[in-house]
Coordinates of C-alpha atoms and ligand atoms in Angstrom, one line a residue:
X23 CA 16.2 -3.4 -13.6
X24 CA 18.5 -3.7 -10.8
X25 CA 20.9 -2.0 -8.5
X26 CA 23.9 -1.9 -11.4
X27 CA 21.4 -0.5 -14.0
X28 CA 20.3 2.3 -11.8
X29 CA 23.5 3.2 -10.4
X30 CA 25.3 2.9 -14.3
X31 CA 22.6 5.2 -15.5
X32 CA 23.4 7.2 -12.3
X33 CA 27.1 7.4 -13.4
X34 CA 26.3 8.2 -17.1
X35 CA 24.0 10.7 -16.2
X36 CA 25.5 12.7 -13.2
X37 CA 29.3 12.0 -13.9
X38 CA 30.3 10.7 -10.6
X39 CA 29.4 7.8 -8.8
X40 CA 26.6 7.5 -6.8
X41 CA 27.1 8.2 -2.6
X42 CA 24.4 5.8 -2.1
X43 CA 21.9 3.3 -3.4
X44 CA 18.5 1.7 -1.9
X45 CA 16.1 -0.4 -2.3
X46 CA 12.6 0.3 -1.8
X47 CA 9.8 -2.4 -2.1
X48 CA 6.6 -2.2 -3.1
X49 CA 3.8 -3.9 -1.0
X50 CA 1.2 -6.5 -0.7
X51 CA -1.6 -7.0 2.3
X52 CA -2.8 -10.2 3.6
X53 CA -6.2 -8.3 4.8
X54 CA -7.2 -5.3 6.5
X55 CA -8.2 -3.0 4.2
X56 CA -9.0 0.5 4.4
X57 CA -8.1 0.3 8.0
X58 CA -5.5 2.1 8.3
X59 CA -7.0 5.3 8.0
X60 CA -9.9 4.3 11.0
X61 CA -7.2 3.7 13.2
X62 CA -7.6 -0.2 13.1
X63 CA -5.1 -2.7 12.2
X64 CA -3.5 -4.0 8.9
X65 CA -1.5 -7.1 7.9
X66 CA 0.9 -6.0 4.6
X67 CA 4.5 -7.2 3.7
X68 CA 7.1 -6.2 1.4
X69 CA 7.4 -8.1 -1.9
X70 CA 10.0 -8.6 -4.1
X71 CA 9.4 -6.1 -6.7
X72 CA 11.4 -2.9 -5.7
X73 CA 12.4 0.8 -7.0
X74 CA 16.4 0.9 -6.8
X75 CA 17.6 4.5 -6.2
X76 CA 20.9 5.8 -6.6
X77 CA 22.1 9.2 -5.2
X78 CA 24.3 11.5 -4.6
X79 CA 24.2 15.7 -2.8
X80 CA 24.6 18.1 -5.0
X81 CA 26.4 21.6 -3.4
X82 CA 23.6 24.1 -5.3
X83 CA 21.2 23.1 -3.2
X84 CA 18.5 21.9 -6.6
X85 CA 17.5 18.2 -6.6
X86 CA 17.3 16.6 -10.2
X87 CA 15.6 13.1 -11.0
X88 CA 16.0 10.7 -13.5
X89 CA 13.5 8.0 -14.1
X90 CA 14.6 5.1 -15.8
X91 CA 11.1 3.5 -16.9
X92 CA 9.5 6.7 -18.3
X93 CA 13.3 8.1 -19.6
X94 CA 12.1 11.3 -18.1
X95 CA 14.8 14.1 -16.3
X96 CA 13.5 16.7 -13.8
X97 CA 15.4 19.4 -12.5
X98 CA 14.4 21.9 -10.2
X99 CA 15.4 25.6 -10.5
X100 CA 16.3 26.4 -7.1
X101 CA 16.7 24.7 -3.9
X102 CA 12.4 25.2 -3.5
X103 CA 10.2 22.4 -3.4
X104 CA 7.4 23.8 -5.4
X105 CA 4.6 21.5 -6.9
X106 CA 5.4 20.0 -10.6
X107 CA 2.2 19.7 -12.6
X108 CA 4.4 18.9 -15.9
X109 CA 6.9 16.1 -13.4
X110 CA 3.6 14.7 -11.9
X111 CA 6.4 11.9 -10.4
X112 CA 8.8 14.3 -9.0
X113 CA 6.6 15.5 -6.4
X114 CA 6.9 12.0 -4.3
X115 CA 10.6 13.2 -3.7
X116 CA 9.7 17.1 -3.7
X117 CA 6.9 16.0 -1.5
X118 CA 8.8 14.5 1.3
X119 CA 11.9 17.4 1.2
X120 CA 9.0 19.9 2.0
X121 CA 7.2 18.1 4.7
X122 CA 10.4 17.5 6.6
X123 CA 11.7 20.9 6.2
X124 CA 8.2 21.8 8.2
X125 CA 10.1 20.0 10.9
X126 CA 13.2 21.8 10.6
X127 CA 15.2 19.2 9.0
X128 CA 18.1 20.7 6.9
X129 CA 18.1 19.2 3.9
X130 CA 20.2 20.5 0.8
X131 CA 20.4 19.4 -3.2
X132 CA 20.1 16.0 -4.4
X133 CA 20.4 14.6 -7.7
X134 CA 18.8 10.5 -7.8
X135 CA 18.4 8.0 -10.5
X136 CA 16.0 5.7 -9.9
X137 CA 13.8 2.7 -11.8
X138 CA 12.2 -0.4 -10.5
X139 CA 9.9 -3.9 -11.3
X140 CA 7.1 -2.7 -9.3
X141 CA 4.2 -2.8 -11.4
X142 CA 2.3 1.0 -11.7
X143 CA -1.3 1.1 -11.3
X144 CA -1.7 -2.2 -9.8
X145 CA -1.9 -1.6 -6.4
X146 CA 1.4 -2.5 -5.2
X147 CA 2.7 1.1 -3.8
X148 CA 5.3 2.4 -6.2
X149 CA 4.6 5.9 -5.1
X150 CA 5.1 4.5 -1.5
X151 CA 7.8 2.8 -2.4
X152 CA 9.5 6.2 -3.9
X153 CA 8.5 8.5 -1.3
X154 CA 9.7 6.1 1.4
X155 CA 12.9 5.7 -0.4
X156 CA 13.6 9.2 -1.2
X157 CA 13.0 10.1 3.0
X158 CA 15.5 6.8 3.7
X159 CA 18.4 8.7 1.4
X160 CA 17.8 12.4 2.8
X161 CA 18.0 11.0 6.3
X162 CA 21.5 8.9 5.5
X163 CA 22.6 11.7 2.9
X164 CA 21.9 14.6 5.6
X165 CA 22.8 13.0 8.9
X166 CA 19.0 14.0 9.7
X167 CA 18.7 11.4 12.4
X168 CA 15.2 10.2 11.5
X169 CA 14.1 6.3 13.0
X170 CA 12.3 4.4 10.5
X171 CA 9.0 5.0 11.9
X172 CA 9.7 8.8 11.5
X173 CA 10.9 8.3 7.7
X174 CA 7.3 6.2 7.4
X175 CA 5.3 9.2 8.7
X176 CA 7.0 11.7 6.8
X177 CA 6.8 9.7 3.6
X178 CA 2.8 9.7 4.2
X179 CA 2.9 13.3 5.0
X180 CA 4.3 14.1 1.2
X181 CA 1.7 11.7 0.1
X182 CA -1.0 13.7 2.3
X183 CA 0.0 17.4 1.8
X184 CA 1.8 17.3 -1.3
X185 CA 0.8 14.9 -4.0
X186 CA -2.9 15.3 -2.4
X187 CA -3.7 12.0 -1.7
X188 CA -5.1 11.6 1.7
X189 CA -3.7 8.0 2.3
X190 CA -3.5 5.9 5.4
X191 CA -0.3 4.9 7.0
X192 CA 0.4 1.1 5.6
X193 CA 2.0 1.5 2.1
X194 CA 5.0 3.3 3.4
X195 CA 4.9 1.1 6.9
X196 CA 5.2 -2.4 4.7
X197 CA 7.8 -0.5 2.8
X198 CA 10.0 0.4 5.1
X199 CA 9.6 -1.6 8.0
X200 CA 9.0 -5.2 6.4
X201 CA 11.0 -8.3 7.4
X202 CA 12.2 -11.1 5.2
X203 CA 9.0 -14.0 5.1
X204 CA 7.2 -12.5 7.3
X205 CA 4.1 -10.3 7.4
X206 CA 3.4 -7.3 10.1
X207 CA 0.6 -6.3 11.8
X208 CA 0.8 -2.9 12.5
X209 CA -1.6 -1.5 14.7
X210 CA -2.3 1.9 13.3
X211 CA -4.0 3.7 16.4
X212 CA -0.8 3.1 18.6
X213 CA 1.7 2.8 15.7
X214 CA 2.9 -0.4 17.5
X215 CA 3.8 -3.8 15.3
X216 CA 4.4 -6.9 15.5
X217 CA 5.9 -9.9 12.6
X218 CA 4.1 -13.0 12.2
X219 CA 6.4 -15.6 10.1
X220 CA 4.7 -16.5 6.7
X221 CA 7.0 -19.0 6.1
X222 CA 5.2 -22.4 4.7
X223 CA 6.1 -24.4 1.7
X224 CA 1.9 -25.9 1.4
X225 CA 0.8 -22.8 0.1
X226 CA 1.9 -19.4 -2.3
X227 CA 0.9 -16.2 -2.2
X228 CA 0.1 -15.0 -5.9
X229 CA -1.3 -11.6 -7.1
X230 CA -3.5 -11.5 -10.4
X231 CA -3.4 -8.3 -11.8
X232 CA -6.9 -7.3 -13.1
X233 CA -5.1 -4.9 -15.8
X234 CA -7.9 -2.4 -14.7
X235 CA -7.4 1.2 -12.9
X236 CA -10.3 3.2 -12.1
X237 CA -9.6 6.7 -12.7
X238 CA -12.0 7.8 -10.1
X239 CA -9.9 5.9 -7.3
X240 CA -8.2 9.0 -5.5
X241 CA -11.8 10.4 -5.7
X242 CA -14.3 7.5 -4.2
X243 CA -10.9 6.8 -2.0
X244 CA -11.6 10.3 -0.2
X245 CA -15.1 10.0 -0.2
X246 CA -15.1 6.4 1.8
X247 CA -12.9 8.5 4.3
X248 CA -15.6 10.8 4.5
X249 CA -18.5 8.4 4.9
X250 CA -16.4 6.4 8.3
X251 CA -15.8 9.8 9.9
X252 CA -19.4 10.7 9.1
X253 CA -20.3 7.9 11.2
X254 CA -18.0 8.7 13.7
X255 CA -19.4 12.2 14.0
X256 CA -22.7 10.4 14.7
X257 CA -21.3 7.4 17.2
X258 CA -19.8 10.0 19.4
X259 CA -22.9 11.4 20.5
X260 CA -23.7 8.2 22.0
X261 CA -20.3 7.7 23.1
X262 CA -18.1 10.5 23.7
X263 CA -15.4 7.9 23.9
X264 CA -15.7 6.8 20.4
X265 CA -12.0 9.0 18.2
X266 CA -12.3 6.7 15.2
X267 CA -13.9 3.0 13.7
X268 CA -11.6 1.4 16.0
X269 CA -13.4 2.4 18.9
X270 CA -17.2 0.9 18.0
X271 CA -18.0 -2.6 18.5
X272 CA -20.2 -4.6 16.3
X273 CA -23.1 -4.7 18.6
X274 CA -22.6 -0.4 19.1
X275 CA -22.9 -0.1 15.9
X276 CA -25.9 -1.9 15.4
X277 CA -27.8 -0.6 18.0
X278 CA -27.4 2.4 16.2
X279 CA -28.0 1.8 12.7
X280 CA -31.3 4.0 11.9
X281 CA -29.5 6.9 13.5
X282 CA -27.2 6.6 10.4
X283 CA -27.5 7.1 6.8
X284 CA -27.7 3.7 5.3
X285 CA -24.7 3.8 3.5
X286 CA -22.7 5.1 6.2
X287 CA -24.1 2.4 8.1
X288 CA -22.8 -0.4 5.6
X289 CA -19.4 1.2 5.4
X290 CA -18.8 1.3 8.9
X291 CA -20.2 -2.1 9.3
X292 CA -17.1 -3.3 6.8
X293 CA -14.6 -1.5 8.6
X294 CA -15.6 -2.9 11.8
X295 CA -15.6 -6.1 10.8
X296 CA -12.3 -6.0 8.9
X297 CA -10.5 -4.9 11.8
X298 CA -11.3 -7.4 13.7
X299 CA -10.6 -10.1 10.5
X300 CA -7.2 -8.9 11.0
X301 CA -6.9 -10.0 14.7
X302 CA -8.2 -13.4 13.5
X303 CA -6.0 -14.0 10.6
X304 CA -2.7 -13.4 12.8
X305 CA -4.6 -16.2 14.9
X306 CA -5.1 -18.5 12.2
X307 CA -1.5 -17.2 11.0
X308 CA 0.2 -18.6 14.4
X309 CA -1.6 -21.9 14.4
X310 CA -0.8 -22.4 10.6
X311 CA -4.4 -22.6 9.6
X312 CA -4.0 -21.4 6.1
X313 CA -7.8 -22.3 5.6
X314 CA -9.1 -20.1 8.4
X315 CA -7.3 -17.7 6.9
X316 CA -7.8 -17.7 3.3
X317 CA -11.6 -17.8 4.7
X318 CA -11.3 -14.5 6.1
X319 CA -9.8 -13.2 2.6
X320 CA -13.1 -14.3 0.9
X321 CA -15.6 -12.9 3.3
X322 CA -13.0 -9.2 3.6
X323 CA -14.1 -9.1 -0.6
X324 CA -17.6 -9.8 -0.1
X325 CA -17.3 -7.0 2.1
X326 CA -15.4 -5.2 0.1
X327 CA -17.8 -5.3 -2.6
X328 CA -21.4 -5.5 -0.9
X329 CA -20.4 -2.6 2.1
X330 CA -18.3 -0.8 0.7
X331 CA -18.4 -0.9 -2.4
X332 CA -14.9 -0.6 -4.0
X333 CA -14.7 -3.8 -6.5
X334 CA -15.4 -3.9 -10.0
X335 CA -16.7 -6.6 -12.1
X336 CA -13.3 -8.0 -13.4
X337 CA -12.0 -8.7 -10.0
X338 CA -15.5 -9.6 -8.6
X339 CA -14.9 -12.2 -11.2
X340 CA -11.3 -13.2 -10.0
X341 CA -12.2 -14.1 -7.2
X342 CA -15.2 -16.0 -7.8
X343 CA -13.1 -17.9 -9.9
X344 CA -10.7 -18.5 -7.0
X345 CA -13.6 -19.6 -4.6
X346 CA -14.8 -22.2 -7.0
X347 CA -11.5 -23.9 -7.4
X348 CA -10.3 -26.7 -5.1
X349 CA -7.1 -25.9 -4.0
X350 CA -7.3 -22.1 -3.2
X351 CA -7.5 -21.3 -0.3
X352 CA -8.7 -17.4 -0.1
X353 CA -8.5 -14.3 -2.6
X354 CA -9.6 -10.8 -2.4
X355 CA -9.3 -7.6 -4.2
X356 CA -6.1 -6.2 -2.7
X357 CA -5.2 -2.0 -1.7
X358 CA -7.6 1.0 -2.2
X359 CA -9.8 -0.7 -4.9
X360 CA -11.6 -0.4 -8.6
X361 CA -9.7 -2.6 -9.8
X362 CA -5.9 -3.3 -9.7
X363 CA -4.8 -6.9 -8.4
X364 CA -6.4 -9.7 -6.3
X365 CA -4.2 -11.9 -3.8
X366 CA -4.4 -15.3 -3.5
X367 CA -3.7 -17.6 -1.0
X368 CA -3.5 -21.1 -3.1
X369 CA -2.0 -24.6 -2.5
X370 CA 1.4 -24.7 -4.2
X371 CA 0.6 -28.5 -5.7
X372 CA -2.3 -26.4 -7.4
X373 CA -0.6 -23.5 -8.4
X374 CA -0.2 -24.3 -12.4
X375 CA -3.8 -25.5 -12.5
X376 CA -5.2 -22.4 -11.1
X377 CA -3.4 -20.0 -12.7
X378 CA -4.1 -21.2 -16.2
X379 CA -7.8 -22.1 -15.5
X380 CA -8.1 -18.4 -14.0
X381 CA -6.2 -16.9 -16.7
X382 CA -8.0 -18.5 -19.3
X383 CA -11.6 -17.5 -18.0
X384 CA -10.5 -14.2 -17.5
X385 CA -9.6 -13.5 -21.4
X386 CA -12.7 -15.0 -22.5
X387 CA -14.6 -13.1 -20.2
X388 CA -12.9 -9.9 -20.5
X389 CA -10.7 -10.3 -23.2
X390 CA -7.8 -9.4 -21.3
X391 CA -4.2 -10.8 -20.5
X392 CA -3.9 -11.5 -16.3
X393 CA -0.5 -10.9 -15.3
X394 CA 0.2 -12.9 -12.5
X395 CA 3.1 -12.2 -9.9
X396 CA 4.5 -14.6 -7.1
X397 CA 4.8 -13.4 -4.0
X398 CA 8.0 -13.4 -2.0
X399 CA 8.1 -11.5 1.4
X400 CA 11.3 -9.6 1.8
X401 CA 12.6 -7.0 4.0
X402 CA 12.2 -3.3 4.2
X403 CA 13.8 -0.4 2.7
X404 CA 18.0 -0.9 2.7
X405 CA 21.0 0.8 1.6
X406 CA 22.8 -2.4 -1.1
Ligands
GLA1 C1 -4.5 2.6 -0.4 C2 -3.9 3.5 0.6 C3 -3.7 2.8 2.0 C4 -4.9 2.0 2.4 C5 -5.4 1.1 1.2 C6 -6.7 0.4 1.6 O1 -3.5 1.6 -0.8 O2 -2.7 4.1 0.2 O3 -3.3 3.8 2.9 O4 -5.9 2.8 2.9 O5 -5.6 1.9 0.1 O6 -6.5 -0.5 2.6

C-alpha cells in the first residue's frame, strides 16, 4: 500500500482525481508510558508504517469513506456527524468533523480513500494516525487555519468524545508532529517539545509484536486513569498545589502512602517514577549512552507490570528474553498495554541472533508467530 494505490482506488471509486493526499504515521515510544494523561512527559516518534489518504470536497455537504484493508464504503446520509455503530472506523473521521465544528470550524462534505501498513491492534496508533490525518485534510481542504498542535488536540478530542476512548495526548502528537530520526519529548502539562536526534548506526530499534490484544484494554485503560486521579484527590489535601502526578515527588508520595489505598499507592508510585525515566533517557539520549537508556526501558516494564499492572504473560516473556541476551540493550512492553508489541533497543551486529533466538522461544512457548518490525523514525503527518 502506498500513495498510488490509495489515490488509484480514489480515482476508481469517486471518478475524479483526488485534491489531496497524506500521509499519516503511526507511532512508537521510547518510554513514558501512561504519562500523558498525568500531565508528565513522553518520548514517542513516528515510524515508517503510515495510513495514505486521498481526498477530495464533495458540494452535498455528506462525507463517504473507503477503506482499502477491510474493502468497506461508508457514506453518510446527510451532512451530520452522527455515531456509526455498524462503520465502527468511520467515526475517527466523523469524530474529528464534530469536535471542530464545536469550535465553529466550517467544514463541508468530503469523500477519502484511505489504507495503510500500520499494523491494527498492536499498539502502533492507526486510529491516531487516521483521526490525525482526517483533521490535517479538513484543515488544508477547508482553509480552516488550524496549527499542527491544534489539529493534535482536536484529533484527541474525536478520540475522547466521540469514539469514547478517553486517551492521552501522545498518539496523535508523535503523529503529526514527528521529525525524521529523531524522537520528541513532549511535555504534556505545558504542551511544549523538544527533538532529541536518534540517529546511531550501533544500535536498532525493533518492535516484536506479541500477536495478543486484550479485549478488556479500553476498559482497565480508564480504570488506571481513575486510580492516578484517585490519588490525586487524596495528595491534594496535603498539598493544595498538587493538579495532576506531575506535581508529587517521590518522597511526597511516600510520606503519604497509608493515606492511600494500596493499589492507588503502587500506580502512582509507577507514574511518578516514569516521568522522571523520561527526563533521564533524553540525558542518556544526548550523551549517546544507549545502555543507560535501554536500562531505563527494563526497569519502565518491571514497573509496568509489578505497579501497574498492564503486562501479560507473553510480553512479560519478551522481554525477559531480551534481558537475558547479550547484545540488547533494553525492551519494554510498549503503548496502553495487555499485550500488543515490545520495543527493543538492540545492538545492530546482534540483531539476526536476537531476533531468531526470541522468535524461536516465543513459538515454543506460546505457540505463536512474532512478527517483528524495524523501526525507522520519520516525520510527521504531510501532504505527498
Ligand atoms: C495509549 C493511549 C496514549 C497513552 C498510552 C500509554 O496508547 O492512547 O494516550 O496513554 O496508551 O502510554
Amino acid at each position: 500500500m502506498n500513495a498510488s494505490s490509495v489515490q488509484s482506488a480514489y480515482s476508481a471509486r469517486f471518478s475524479a482525481a483526488p485534491e489531496i493526499t497524506v500521509r499519516a504515521p503511526g507511532r512508537i515510544n521510547v518510554i513514558g508510558e501512561h504519562t500523558d494523561y498525568n500531565a508528565g512527559f513522553v518520548l514517542p516518534a513516528a515510524i515508517d508504517k503510515a495510513i495514505w489518504m486521498a481526498a477530495g470536497r464533495r458540494d452535498d455537504g455528506r462525507f463517504a469513506f473507503y477503506a482499502l484493508d477491510l474493502d468497506a464504503f461508508f457514506i453518510s446520509e446527510n451532512a451530520d456527524t452522527i455515531f456509526q455503530e455498524q462503520y465502527k472506523w468511520a467515526n475517527y473521521l466523523l469524530g474529528v468533523v464534530s469536535e471542530a465544528r464545536k469550535d465553529g470550524h466550517n467544514i463541508g462534505g468530503l469523500n477519502v480513500a484511505f489504507g495503510g501498513d500500520v499494523p491494527l491492534g498492536a499498539g502502533l496508533s492507526s486510529s491516531a494516525a487516521l483521526e490525525s490525518g482526517a483533521m490535517f485534510i479538513f484543515n488544508e481542504l477547508y482553509n480552516l487555519g488550524l496549527s499542527r498542535m491544534d489539529i493534535v488536540r482536536l484529533a484527541q478530542r474525536g478520540e475522547n468524545n466521540f469514539v469514547g476512548m478517553k486517551c492521552g495526548i501522545m498518539d496523535m502528537f508523535a503523529s503529526v508532529i514527528s521529525r525524521e530520526k529523531s524522537v520528541v519529548r513532549l511535555d504534556c502539562r505545558s504542551l511544549d517539545y523538544a527533538y532529541f536526534p536518534f540517529d546511531t548506526e550501533e544500535y536498532s530499534l525493533v518492535l516484536i509484536d506479541s500477536g495478543v490484544k486484550h479485549t478488556l484494554v479500553d476498559s482497565e485503560y480508564n480504570t488506571r486513569r481513575a486510580e492516578c486521579e484517585e490519588g490525586v484527590a487524596v495528595l491534594k489535601q496535603f498539598d493544595p498545589r498538587i493538579s495532576s502526578l506531575r506535581d508529587v515527588s517521590m518522597d511526597l508520595l511516600q510520606q503519604h502512602e497509608a493515606d492511600l489505598r494500596p493499589l492507588v499507592f503502587r500506580r502512582c508510585k509507577f507514574v511518578v517514577a516514569e516521568i522522571a525515566r523520561v527526563e533521564q533517557a533524553c540525558a542518556a539520549l544526548q550523551k549517546k549512552d544507549f545502555k543507560a537508556l535501554g536500562q531505563l526501558m527494563f526497569e519502565g516494564h518491571d514497573g509496568l507490570n509489578l505497579d501497574y499492572e498492564v503486562c501479560v504473560p507473553e510480553t512479560n516473556f519478551l522481554v525477559e528474553k531480551a534481558r537475558n541476551f547479550t547484545g540488547v540493550a533494553g525492551a519494554r512492553q510498549m503503548g496502553g498495554g495487555f499485550g500488543g508489541c515490545t520495543i527493543n533497543l538492540v545492538e545492530t551486529a546482534a540483531m539476526d541472533a536476537f531476533l531468531d533466538f526470541v522468535r524461536t522461544a516465543y513459538e515454543e512457548a506460546f505457540g505463536i508467530v512474532a512478527r517483528v518490525y524495524p523501526v525507522h523514525l520519520t516525520g510527521g503527518t504531510t501532504r505527498v
